[in-house]
Coordinates of C-alpha atoms in Angstrom, one line a residue:
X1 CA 7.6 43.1 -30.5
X2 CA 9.0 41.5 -33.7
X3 CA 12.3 41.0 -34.4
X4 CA 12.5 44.6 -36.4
X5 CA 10.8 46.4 -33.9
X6 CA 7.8 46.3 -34.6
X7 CA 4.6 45.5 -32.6
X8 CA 3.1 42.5 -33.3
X9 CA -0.5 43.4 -32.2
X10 CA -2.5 39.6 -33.0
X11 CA -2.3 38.9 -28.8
X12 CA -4.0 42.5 -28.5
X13 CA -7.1 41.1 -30.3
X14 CA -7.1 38.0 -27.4
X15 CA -7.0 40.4 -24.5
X16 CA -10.4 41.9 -23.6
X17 CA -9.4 45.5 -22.3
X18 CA -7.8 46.1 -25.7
X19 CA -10.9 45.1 -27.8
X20 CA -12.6 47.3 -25.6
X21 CA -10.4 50.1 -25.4
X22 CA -8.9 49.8 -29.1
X23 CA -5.5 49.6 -27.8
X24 CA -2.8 47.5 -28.1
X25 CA -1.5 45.6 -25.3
X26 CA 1.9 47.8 -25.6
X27 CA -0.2 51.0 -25.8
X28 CA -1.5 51.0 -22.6
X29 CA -4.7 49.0 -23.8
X30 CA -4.6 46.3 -20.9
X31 CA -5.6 47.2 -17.4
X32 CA -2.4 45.6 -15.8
X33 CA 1.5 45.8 -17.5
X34 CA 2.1 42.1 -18.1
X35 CA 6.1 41.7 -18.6
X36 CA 6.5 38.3 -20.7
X37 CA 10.4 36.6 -20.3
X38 CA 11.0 33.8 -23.2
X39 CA 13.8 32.0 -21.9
X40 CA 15.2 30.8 -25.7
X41 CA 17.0 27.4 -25.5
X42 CA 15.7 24.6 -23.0
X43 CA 17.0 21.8 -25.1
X44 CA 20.6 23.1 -25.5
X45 CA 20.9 24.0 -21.7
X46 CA 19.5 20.5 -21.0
X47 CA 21.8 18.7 -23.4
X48 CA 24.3 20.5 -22.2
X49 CA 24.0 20.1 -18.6
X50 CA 23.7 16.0 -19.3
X51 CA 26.7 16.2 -21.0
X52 CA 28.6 17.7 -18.5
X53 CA 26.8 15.5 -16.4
X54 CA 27.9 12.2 -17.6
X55 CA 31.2 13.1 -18.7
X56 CA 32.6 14.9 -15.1
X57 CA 30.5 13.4 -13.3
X58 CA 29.6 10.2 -13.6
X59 CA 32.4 8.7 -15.7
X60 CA 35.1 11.2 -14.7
X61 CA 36.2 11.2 -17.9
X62 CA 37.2 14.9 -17.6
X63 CA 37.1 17.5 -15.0
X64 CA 34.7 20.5 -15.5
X65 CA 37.2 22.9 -16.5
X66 CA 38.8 20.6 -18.9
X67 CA 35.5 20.2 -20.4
X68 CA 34.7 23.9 -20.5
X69 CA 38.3 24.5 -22.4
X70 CA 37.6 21.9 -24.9
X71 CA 34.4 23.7 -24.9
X72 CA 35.9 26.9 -25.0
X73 CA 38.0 26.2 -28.5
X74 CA 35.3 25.3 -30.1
X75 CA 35.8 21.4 -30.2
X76 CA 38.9 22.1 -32.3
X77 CA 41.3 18.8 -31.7
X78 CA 38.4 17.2 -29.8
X79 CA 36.4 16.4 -33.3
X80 CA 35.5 12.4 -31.7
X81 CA 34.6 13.6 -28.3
X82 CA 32.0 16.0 -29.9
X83 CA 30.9 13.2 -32.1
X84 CA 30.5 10.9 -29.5
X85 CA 28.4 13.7 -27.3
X86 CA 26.3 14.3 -30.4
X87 CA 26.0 10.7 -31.5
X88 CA 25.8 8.2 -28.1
X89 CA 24.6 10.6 -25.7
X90 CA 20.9 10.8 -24.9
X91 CA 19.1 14.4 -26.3
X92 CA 16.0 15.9 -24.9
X93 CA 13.0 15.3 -27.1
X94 CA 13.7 11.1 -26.9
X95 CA 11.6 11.1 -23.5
X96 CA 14.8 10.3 -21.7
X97 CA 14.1 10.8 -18.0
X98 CA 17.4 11.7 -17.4
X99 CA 17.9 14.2 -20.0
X100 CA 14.4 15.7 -19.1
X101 CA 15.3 16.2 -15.5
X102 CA 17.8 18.5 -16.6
X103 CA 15.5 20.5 -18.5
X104 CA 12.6 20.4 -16.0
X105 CA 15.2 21.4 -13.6
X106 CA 16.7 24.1 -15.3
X107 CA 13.5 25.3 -15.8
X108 CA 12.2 25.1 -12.7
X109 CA 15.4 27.3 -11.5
X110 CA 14.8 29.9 -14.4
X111 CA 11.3 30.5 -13.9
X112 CA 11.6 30.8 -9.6
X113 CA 14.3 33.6 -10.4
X114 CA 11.5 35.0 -12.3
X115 CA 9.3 34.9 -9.7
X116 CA 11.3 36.5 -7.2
X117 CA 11.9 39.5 -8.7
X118 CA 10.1 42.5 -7.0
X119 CA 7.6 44.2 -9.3
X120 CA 5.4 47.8 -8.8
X121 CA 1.3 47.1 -8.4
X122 CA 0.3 46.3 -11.5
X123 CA 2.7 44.7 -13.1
X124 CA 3.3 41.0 -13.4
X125 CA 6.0 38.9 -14.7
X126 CA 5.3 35.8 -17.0
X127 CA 8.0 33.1 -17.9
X128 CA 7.9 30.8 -20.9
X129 CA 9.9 29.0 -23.3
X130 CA 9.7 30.4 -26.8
X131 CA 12.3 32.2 -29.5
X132 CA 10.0 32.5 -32.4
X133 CA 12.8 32.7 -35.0
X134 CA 15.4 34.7 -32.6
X135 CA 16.9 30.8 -31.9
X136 CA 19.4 31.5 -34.9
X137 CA 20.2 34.9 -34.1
X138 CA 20.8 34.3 -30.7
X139 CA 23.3 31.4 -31.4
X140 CA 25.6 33.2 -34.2
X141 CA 26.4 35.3 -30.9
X142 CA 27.1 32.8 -28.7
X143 CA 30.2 30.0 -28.4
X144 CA 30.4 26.6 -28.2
X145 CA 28.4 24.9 -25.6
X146 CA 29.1 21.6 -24.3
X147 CA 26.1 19.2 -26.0
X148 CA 28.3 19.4 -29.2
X149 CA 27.4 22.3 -30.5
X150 CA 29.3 24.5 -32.3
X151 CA 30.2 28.8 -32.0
X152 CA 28.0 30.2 -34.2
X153 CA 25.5 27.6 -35.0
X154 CA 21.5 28.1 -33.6
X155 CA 20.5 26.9 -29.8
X156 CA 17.3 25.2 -30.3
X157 CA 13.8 26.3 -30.6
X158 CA 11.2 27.3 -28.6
X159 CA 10.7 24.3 -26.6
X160 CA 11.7 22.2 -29.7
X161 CA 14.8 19.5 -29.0
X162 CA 18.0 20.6 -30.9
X163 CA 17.9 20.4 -34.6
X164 CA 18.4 16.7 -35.5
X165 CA 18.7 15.9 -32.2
X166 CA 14.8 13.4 -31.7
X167 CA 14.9 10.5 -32.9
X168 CA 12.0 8.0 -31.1
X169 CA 9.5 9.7 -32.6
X170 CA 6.7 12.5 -32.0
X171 CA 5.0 10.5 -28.8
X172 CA 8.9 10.5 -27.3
X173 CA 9.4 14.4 -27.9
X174 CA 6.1 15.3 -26.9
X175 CA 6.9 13.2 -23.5
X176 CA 10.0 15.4 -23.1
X177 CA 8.1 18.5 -23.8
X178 CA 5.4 17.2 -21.3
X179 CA 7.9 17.3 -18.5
X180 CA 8.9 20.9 -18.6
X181 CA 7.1 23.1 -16.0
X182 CA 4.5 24.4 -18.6
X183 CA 1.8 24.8 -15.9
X184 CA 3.9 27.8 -15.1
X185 CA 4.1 29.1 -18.6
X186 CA 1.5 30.9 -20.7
X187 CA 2.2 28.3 -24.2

């Protein structure tokens, strides 16, 4: 469904049994229910968890829940530390192996949750990593997260890095993108 509510029938016209029936996929026009997750946000999870990662853990600068406070007031009296994580730190999308692992990771954690959940016959369960245009929405809810971002402002795109956030170059970001577990997704 679109954002408004309404169907969005263009995958009906891909899927065999609706062609055949005339149904849309939603409409009972498919042989078996196919529930489709979009987990919205890879990059920002990924940037975030580095983050946390290299500033508790590896250089001890802060301890989590001092980061998570800082975090928590939206980077207000902390304006260089968020620079700092938005300028020096590595983003995913730059084919950073480090930053990657994070995503791949997280990934690989969100999908196996998936996966575990008990469905009736004929039903699946499909995971992927895709907002369409719900990436802005979806942030004006949501506060500050530790990659630098601030309350209110979009998590990133589909499997996109965070805006601004790539800067070695399409064959870099694609490399990022590469090491998400997309085998496992239908895009």
């Amino acid at each position: 469904q679109q954002a408004d509510g309404e169907p969005f029938h263009f995958e009906s016209l891909l899927l065999r049994d609706c062609v055949a029936r005339g149904m849309d996929c939603d409409s009972g026009g498919t042989r078996h229910v196919c529930l489709v997750h979009y987990f919205d946000g890879i990059a920002t999870v990924a940037n975030s968890l580095y983050a946390i990662k290299k500033l508790v853990f590896d250089q001890g600068r802060f301890s989590l829940l001092e980061l998570l406070e800082i975090t928590a007031r939206n980077f207000a009296g902390n304006e260089t530390l968020r620079e700092e994580i938005l300028r020096r730190l590595p983003k995913f999308g730059n084919d950073c192996e480090e930053v990657d692992a994070c995503a791949a990771r997280a990934a690989k954690i969100v999908l196996d949750a998936l996966d575990a959940v008990p469905l009736p016959p004929g039903q699946f369960a499909v995971g992927g990593f895709y907002s369409l245009h719900n990436h802005h929405g979806i942030g004006r809810e949501l506060p500050a997260t530790p990659d630098g971002r601030l309350a209110g402002e979009p998590i990133s795109e589909n499997q996109s890095p965070s805006y601004g956030t790539d800067t070695r170059g399409v064959t870099a970001l694609l490399r990022s993108v590469a090491r998400l577990p997309l085998e496992r997704t239908p895009q």
